[in-house]
GROMACS .gro file of C-alpha atoms in nm:
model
  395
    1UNK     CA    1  -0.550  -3.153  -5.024
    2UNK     CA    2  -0.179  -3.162  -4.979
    3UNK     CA    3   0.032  -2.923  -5.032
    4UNK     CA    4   0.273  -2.988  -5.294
    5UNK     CA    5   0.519  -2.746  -5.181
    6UNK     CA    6   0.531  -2.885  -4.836
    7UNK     CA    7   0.523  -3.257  -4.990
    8UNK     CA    8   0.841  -3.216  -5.197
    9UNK     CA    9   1.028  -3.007  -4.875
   10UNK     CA   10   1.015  -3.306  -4.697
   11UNK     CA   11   1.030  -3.596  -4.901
   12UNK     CA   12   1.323  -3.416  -4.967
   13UNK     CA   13   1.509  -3.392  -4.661
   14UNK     CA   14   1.396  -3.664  -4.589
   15UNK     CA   15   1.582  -3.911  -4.861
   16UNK     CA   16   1.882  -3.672  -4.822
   17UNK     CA   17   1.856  -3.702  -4.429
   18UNK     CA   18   1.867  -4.094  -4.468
   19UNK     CA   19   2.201  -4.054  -4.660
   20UNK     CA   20   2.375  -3.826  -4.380
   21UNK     CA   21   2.282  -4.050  -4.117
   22UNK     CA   22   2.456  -4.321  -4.288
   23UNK     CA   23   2.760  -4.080  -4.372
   24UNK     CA   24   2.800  -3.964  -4.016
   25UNK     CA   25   2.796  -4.301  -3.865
   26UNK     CA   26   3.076  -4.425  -4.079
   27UNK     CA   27   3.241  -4.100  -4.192
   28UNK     CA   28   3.533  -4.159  -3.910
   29UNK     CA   29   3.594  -4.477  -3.981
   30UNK     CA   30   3.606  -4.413  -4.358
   31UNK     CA   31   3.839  -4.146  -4.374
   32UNK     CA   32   4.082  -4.277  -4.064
   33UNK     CA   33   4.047  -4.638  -4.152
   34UNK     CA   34   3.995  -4.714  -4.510
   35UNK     CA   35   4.171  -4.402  -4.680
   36UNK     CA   36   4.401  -4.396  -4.403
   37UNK     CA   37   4.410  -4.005  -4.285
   38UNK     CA   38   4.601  -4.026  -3.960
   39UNK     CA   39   4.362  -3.883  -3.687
   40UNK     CA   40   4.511  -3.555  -3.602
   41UNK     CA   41   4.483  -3.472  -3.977
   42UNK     CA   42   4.123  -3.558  -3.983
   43UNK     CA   43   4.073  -3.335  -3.640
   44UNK     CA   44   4.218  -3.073  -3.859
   45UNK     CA   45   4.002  -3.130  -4.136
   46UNK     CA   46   3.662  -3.099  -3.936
   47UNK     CA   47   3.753  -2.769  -3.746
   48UNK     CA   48   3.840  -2.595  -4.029
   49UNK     CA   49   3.538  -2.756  -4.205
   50UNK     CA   50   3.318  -2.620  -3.913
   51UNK     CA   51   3.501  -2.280  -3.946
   52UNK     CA   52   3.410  -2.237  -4.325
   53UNK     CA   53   3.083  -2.349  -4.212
   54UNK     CA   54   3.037  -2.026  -3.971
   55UNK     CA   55   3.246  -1.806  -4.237
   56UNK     CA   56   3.018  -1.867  -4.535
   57UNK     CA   57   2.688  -1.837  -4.379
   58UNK     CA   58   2.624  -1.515  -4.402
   59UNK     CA   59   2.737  -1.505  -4.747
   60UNK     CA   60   2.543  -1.764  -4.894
   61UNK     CA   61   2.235  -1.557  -4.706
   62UNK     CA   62   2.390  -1.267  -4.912
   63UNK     CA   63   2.326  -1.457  -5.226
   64UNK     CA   64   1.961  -1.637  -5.168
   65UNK     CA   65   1.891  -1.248  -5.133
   66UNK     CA   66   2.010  -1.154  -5.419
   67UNK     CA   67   1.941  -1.475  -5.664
   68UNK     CA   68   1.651  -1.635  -5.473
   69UNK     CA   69   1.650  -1.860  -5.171
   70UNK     CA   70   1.549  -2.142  -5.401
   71UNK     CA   71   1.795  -2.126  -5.645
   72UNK     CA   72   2.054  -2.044  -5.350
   73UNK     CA   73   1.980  -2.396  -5.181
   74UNK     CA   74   1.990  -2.605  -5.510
   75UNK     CA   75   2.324  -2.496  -5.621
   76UNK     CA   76   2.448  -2.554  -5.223
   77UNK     CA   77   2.331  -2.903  -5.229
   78UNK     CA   78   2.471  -2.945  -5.574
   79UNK     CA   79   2.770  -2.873  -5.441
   80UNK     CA   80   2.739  -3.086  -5.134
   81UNK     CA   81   2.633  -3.399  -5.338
   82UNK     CA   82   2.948  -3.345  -5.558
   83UNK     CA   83   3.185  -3.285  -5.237
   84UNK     CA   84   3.086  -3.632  -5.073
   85UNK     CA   85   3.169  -3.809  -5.442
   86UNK     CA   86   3.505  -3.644  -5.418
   87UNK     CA   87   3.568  -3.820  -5.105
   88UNK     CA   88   3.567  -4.161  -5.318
   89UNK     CA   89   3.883  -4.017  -5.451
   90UNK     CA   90   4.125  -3.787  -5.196
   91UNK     CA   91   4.420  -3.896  -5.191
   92UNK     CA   92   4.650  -3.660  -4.985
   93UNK     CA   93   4.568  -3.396  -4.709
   94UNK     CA   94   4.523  -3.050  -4.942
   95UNK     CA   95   4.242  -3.318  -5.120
   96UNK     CA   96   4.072  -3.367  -4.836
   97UNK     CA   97   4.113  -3.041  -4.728
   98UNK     CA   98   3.945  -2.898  -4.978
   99UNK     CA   99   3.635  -3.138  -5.037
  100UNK     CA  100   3.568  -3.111  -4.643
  101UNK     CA  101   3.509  -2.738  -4.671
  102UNK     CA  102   3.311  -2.770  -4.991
  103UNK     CA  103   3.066  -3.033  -4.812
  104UNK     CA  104   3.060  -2.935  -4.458
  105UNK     CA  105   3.131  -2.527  -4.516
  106UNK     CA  106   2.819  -2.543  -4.692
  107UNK     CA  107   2.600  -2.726  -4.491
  108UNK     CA  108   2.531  -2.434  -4.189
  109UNK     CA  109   2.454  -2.171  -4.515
  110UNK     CA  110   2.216  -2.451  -4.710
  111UNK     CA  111   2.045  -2.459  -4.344
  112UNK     CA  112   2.014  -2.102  -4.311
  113UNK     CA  113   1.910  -2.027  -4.665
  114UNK     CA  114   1.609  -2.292  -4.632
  115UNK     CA  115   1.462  -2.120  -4.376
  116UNK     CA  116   1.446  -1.803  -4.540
  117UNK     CA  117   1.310  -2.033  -4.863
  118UNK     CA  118   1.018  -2.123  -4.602
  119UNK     CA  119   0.992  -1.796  -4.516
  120UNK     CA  120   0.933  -1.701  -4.881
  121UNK     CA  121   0.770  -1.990  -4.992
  122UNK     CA  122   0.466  -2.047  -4.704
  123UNK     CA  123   0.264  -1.756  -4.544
  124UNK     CA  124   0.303  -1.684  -4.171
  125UNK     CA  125   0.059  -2.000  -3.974
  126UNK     CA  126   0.248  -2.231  -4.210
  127UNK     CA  127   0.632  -2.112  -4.208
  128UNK     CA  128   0.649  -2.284  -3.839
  129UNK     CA  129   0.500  -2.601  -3.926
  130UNK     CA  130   0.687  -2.689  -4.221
  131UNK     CA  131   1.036  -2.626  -4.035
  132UNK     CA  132   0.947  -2.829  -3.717
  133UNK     CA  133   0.766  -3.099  -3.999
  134UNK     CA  134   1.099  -3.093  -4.158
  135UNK     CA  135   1.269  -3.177  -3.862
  136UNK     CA  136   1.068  -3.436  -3.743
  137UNK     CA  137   1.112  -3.620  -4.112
  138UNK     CA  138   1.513  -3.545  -4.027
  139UNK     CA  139   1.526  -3.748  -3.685
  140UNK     CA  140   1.340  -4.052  -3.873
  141UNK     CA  141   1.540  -4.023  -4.167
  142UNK     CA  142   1.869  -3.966  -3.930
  143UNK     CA  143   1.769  -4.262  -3.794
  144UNK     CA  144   1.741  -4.535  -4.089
  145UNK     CA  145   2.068  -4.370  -4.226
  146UNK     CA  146   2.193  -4.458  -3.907
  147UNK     CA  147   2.101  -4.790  -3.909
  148UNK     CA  148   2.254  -4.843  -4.282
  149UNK     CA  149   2.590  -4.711  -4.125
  150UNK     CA  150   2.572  -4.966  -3.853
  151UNK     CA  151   2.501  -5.257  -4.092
  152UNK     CA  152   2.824  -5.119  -4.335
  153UNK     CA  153   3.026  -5.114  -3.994
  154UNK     CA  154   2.922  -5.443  -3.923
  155UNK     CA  155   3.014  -5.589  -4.289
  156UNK     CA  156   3.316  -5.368  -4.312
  157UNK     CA  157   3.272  -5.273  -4.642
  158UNK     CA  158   3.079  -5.085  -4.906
  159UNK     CA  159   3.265  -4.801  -4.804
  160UNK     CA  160   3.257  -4.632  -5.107
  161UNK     CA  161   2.869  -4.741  -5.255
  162UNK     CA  162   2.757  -4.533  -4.942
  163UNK     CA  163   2.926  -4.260  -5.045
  164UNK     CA  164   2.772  -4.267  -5.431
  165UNK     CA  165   2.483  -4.360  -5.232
  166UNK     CA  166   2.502  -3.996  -4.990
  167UNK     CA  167   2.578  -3.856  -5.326
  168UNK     CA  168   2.272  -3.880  -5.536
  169UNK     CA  169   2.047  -3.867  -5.177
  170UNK     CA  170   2.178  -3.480  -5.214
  171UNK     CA  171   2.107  -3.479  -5.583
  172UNK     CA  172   1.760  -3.616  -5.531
  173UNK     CA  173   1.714  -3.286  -5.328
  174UNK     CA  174   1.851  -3.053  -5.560
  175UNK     CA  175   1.580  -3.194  -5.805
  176UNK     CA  176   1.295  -3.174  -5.602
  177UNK     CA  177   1.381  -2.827  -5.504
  178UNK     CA  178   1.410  -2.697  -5.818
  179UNK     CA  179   1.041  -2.835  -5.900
  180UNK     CA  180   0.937  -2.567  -5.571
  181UNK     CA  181   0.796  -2.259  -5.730
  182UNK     CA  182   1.101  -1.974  -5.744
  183UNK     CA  183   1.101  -1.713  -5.473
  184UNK     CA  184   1.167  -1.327  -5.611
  185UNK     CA  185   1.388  -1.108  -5.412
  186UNK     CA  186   1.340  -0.742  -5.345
  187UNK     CA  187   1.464  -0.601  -5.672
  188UNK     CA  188   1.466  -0.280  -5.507
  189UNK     CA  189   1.774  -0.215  -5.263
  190UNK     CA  190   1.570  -0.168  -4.978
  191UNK     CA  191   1.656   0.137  -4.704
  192UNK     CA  192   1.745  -0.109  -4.379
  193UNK     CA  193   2.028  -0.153  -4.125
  194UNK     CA  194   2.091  -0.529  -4.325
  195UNK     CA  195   2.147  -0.812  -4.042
  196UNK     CA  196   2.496  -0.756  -3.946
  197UNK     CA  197   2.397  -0.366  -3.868
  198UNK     CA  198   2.121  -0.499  -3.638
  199UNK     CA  199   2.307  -0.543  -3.302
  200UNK     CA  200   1.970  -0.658  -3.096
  201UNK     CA  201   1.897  -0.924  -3.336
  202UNK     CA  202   2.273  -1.018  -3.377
  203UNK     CA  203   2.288  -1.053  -2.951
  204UNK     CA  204   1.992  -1.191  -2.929
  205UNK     CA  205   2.102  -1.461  -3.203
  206UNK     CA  206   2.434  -1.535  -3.031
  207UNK     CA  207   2.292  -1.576  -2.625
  208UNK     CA  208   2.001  -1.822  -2.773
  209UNK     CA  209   2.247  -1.985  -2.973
  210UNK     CA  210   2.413  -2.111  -2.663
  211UNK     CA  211   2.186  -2.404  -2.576
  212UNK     CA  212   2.308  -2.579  -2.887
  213UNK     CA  213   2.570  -2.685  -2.661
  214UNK     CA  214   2.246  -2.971  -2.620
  215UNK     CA  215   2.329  -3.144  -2.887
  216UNK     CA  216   2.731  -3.197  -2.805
  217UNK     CA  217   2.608  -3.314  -2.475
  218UNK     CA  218   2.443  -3.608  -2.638
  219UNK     CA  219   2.685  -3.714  -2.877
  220UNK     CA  220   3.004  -3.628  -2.672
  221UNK     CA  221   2.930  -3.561  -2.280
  222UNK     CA  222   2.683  -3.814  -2.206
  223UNK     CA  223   2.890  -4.124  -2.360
  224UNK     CA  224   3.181  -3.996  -2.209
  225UNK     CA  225   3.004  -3.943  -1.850
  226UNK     CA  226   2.859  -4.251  -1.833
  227UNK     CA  227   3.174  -4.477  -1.923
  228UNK     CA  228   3.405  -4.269  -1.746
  229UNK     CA  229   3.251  -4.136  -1.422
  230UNK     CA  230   2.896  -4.373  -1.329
  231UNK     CA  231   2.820  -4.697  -1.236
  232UNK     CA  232   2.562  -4.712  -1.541
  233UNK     CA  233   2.648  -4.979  -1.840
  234UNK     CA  234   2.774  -4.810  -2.178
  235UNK     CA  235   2.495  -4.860  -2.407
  236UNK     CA  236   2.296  -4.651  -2.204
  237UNK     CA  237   2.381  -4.340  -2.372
  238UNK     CA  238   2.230  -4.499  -2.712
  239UNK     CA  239   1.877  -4.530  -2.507
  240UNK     CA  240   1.945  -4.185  -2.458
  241UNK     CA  241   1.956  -4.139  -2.762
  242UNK     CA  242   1.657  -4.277  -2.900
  243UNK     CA  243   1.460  -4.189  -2.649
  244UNK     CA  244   1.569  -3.793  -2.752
  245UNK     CA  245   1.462  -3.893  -3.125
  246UNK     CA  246   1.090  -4.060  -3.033
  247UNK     CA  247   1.016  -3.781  -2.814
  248UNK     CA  248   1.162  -3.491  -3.096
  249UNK     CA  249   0.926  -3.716  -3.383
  250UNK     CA  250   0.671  -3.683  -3.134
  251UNK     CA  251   0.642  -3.341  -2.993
  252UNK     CA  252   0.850  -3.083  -3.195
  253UNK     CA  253   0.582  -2.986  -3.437
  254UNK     CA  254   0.300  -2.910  -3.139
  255UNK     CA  255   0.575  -2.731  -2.947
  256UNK     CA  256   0.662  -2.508  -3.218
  257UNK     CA  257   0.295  -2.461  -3.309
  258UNK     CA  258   0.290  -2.226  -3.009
  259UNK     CA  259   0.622  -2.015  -3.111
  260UNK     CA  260   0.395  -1.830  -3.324
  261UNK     CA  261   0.463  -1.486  -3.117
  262UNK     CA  262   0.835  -1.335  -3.074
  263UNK     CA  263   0.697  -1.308  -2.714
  264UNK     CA  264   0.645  -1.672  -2.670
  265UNK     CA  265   0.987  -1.755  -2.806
  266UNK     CA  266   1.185  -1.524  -2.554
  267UNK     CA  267   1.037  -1.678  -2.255
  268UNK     CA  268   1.051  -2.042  -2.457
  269UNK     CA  269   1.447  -1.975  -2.514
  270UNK     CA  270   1.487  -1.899  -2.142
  271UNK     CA  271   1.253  -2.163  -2.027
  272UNK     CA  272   1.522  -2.399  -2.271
  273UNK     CA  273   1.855  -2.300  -2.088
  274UNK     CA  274   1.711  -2.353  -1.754
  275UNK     CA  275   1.576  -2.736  -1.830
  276UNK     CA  276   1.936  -2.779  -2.030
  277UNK     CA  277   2.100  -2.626  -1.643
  278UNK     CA  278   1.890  -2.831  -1.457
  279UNK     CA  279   2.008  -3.177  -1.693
  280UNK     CA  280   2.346  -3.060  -1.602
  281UNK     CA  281   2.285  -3.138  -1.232
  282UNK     CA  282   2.107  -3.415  -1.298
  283UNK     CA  283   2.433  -3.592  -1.539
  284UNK     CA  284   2.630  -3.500  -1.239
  285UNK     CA  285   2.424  -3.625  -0.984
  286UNK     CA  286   2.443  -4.001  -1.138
  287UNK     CA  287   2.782  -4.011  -1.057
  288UNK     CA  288   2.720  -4.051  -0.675
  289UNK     CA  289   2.453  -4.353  -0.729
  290UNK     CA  290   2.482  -4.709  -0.747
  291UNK     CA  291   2.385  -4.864  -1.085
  292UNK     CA  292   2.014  -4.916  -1.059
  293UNK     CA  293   1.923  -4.546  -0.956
  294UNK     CA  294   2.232  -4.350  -1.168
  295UNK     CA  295   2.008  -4.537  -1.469
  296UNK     CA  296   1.716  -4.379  -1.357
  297UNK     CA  297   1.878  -4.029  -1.318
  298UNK     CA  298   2.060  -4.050  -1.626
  299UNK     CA  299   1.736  -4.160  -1.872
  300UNK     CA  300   1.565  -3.847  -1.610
  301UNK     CA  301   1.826  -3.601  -1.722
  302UNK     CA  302   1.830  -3.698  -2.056
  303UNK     CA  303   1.474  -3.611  -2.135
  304UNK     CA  304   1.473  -3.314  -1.943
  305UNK     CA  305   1.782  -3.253  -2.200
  306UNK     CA  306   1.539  -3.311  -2.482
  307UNK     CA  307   1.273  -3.107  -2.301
  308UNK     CA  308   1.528  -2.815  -2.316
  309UNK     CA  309   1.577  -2.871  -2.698
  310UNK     CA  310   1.239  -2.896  -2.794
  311UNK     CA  311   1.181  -2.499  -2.626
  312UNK     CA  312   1.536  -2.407  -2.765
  313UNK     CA  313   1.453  -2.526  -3.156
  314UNK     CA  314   1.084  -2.334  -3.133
  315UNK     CA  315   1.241  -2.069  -2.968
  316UNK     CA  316   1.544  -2.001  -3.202
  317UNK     CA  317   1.285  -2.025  -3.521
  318UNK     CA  318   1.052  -1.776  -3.371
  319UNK     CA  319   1.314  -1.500  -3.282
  320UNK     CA  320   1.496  -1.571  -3.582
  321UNK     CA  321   1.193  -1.525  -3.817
  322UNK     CA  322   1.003  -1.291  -3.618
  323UNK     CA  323   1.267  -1.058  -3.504
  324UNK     CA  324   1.425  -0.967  -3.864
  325UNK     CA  325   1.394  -0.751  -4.154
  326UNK     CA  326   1.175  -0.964  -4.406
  327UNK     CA  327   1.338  -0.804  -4.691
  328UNK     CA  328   1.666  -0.934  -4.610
  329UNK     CA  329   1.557  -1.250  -4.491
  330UNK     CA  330   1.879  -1.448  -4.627
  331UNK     CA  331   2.132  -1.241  -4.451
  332UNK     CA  332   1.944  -1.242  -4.109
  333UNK     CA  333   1.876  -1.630  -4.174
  334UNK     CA  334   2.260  -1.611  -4.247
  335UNK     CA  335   2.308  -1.449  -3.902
  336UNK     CA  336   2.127  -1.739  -3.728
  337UNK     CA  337   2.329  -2.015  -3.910
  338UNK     CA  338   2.661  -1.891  -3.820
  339UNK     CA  339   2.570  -1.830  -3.470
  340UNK     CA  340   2.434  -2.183  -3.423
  341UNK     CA  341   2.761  -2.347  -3.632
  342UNK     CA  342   2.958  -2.139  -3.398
  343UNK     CA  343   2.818  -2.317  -3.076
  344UNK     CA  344   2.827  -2.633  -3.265
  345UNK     CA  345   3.174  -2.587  -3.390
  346UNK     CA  346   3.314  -2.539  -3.073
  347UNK     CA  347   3.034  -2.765  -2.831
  348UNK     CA  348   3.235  -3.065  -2.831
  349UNK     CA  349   3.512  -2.931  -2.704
  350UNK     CA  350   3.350  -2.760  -2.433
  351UNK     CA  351   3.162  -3.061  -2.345
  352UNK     CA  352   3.439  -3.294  -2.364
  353UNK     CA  353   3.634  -3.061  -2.094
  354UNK     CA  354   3.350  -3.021  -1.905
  355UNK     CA  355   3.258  -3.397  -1.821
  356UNK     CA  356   3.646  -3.482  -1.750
  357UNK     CA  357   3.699  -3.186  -1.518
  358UNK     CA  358   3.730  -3.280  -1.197
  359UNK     CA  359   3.433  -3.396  -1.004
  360UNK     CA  360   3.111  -3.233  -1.102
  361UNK     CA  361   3.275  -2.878  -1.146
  362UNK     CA  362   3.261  -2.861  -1.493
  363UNK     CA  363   2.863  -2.962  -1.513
  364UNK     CA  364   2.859  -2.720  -1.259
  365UNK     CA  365   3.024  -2.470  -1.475
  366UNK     CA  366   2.796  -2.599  -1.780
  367UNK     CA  367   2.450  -2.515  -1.547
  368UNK     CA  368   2.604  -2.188  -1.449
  369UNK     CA  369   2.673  -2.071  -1.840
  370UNK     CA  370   2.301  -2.180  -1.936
  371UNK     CA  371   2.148  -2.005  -1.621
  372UNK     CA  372   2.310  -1.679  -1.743
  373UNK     CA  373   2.191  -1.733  -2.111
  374UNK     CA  374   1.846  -1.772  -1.903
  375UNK     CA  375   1.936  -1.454  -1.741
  376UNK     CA  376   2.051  -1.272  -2.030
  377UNK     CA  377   1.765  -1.350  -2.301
  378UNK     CA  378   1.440  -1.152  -2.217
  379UNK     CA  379   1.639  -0.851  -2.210
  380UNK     CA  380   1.734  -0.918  -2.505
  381UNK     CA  381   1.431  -1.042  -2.642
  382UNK     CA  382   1.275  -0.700  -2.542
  383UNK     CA  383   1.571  -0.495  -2.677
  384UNK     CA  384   1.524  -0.652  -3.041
  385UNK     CA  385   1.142  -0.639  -3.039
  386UNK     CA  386   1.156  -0.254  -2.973
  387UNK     CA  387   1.393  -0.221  -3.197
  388UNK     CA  388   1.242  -0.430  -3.470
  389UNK     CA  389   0.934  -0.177  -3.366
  390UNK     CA  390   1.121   0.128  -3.413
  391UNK     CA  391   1.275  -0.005  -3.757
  392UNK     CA  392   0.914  -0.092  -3.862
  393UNK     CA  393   0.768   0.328  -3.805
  394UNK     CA  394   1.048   0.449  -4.005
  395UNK     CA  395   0.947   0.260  -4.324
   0.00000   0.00000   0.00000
């Protein structure tokens, strides 16, 4: 029999997944292009947007503790959906200013606040699955959004139809979340440090958040590598690409499967930042081959990339789930988000420096900063879990 609460979870993110893909493949070109935002004020724009995004986090955690997780995510993806209509009508820079923080300051809290909705919803064996489920249904649905963004390129128009069309994607989620059964939060104030007071789990949150630099190295660092500093055509970063989606559709849910101890997950978030150090040497290597074998080293090094976020997404649910206070599962949820939209708000950057450094230093430099978050994490790991164990004997 299916489960019903799983079923509506992912059809769910799914149909709203299909509108994001579309809306990040044509968002520049949108706002730049057809509105007419000169590009520095659209750089603006998206790191403030990404700095709301770690800044409200933890306070939307704060609330899907206090009013439920599911009502929480509903009203954050209400807000979302209404956000990307209000792009159909910004005008000036304040405009845009303010929708972008609405839509994308929200989007690392909604993320954070349905995990701890999983968390309430499913019982242990099944919180796992339905995230790395969820996530496989993402990448497919990322992908036919995707696709819809390329044929709108193409056609150069419809601008504003995918935008009503992102729109009610996000509504379509808000409903089917509100038909999930409603989660009930402590209604006693419960005697606990609260996430921000837990300095193992916060450390241990921030060094495994690290290897989220993965996912600017695939959208920013490879591209830019490739065109800039090897002998391999362009378009070979978009094989990349898809070859980092089939092998996510494929593998993420039986590699999270086994994330089912906090044990597991520390040497599975070390195990990550060594494969993402050791695709750093491979991207630079590619630069010192002719065409035939720098293609060969590049599609190598990009799925020993993947490899390293396959470990690093199992790894970061499993500490973040099994190394916090249950009873204040939106805050510590919180905590993860804004740690991950930290990386990811800055990654780019980093990356982008990085591959036009001179040489190979600044792959070099990348390796050496995942080797140390290698280093750094059972430590860490083992820090938290006695802590977590001490917390657990004074209840």
């Amino acid at each position: 029999m299916v489960d019903r609460r799983r079923m509506l979870m992912l059809v769910g993110q799914g149909v709203s997944s299909v509108g994001d893909g579309m809306w990040f493949t044509i968002w520049v070109i949108y706002l730049t292009r057809v509105i007419g935002f000169p590009v520095v004020e659209v750089g603006i724009v998206t790191v403030v947007g990404g700095i709301a995004g770690i800044v409200l986090s933890y306070p939307c955690g704060m609330a899907a503790d206090r009013f439920g997780a599911r009502s929480t995510f509903v009203f954050l993806v209400a807000v979302r959906s209404v956000a990307m209509l209000a792009f159909c009508f910004v005008t000036d820079f304040v405009g845009l200013l303010v929708v972008a923080v609405c839509f994308m300051g929200t989007q690392s809290g909604a993320a954070g606040v349905r995990t701890s909705m999983v968390y309430r919803m499913f019982d242990e064996p099944d919180r796992l699955a339905v995230l790395a489920q969820t996530r496989v249904v993402q990448h497919i649905a990322y992908a036919v959004g995707a696709g819809l963004g390329a044929v709108i390129l193409a056609a150069d128009q419809f601008y504003y139809a995918a935008l009503v069309l992102n729109a009610f994607t996000f509504a379509v989620l808000a409903v089917l979340s509100m038909a999930l059964p409603r989660d009930t939060p402590p209604q006693a104030k419960p005697r606990a440090r609260g996430a921000l007071r837990d300095p193992s789990y916060v450390a241990v949150m921030l060094t495994t958040a690290i290897p989220a630099l993965c996912w600017a190295m695939l959208s920013t660092g490879i591209p830019l590598w490739i065109l800039s500093r090897t002998a391999a055509p362009g378009w070979l970063s978009a094989v990349i690409v898809l070859n980092s989606s089939v092998v996510i559709a494929c593998l993420q849910v039986p590699v999270t499967a086994r994330a089912s101890s906090v044990r597991w997950s520390g040497r599975a978030a070390a195990l990550a930042a060594v494969l993402l150090a050791v695709s750093c040497l491979l991207f630079a290597s590619a630069a010192g081959f002719g065409t035939g074998l720098a293609v060969a080293v590049l599609v190598l090094a990009g799925l020993v990339n993947v490899a390293g976020e396959l470990y690093f997404v199992a790894a970061r649910w499993g500490l973040a789930l099994g190394l916090m206070d249950g009873r204040h599962a939106g805050r510590y949820q919180g905590v993860a988000a804004a740690t991950e939209a930290l990386v990811m708000a800055v990654g780019p950057g980093i990356v982008a420096a990085a591959v036009t450094a001179p040489g190979i230093s600044g792959w070099l430099v990348l390796a050496g900063v995942f080797t140390a978050t290698a280093a750094a994490t059972p430590p860490l790991v083992s820090w938290a879990r006695r802590s977590r164990s001490t917390s657990d004997a004074v209840r």
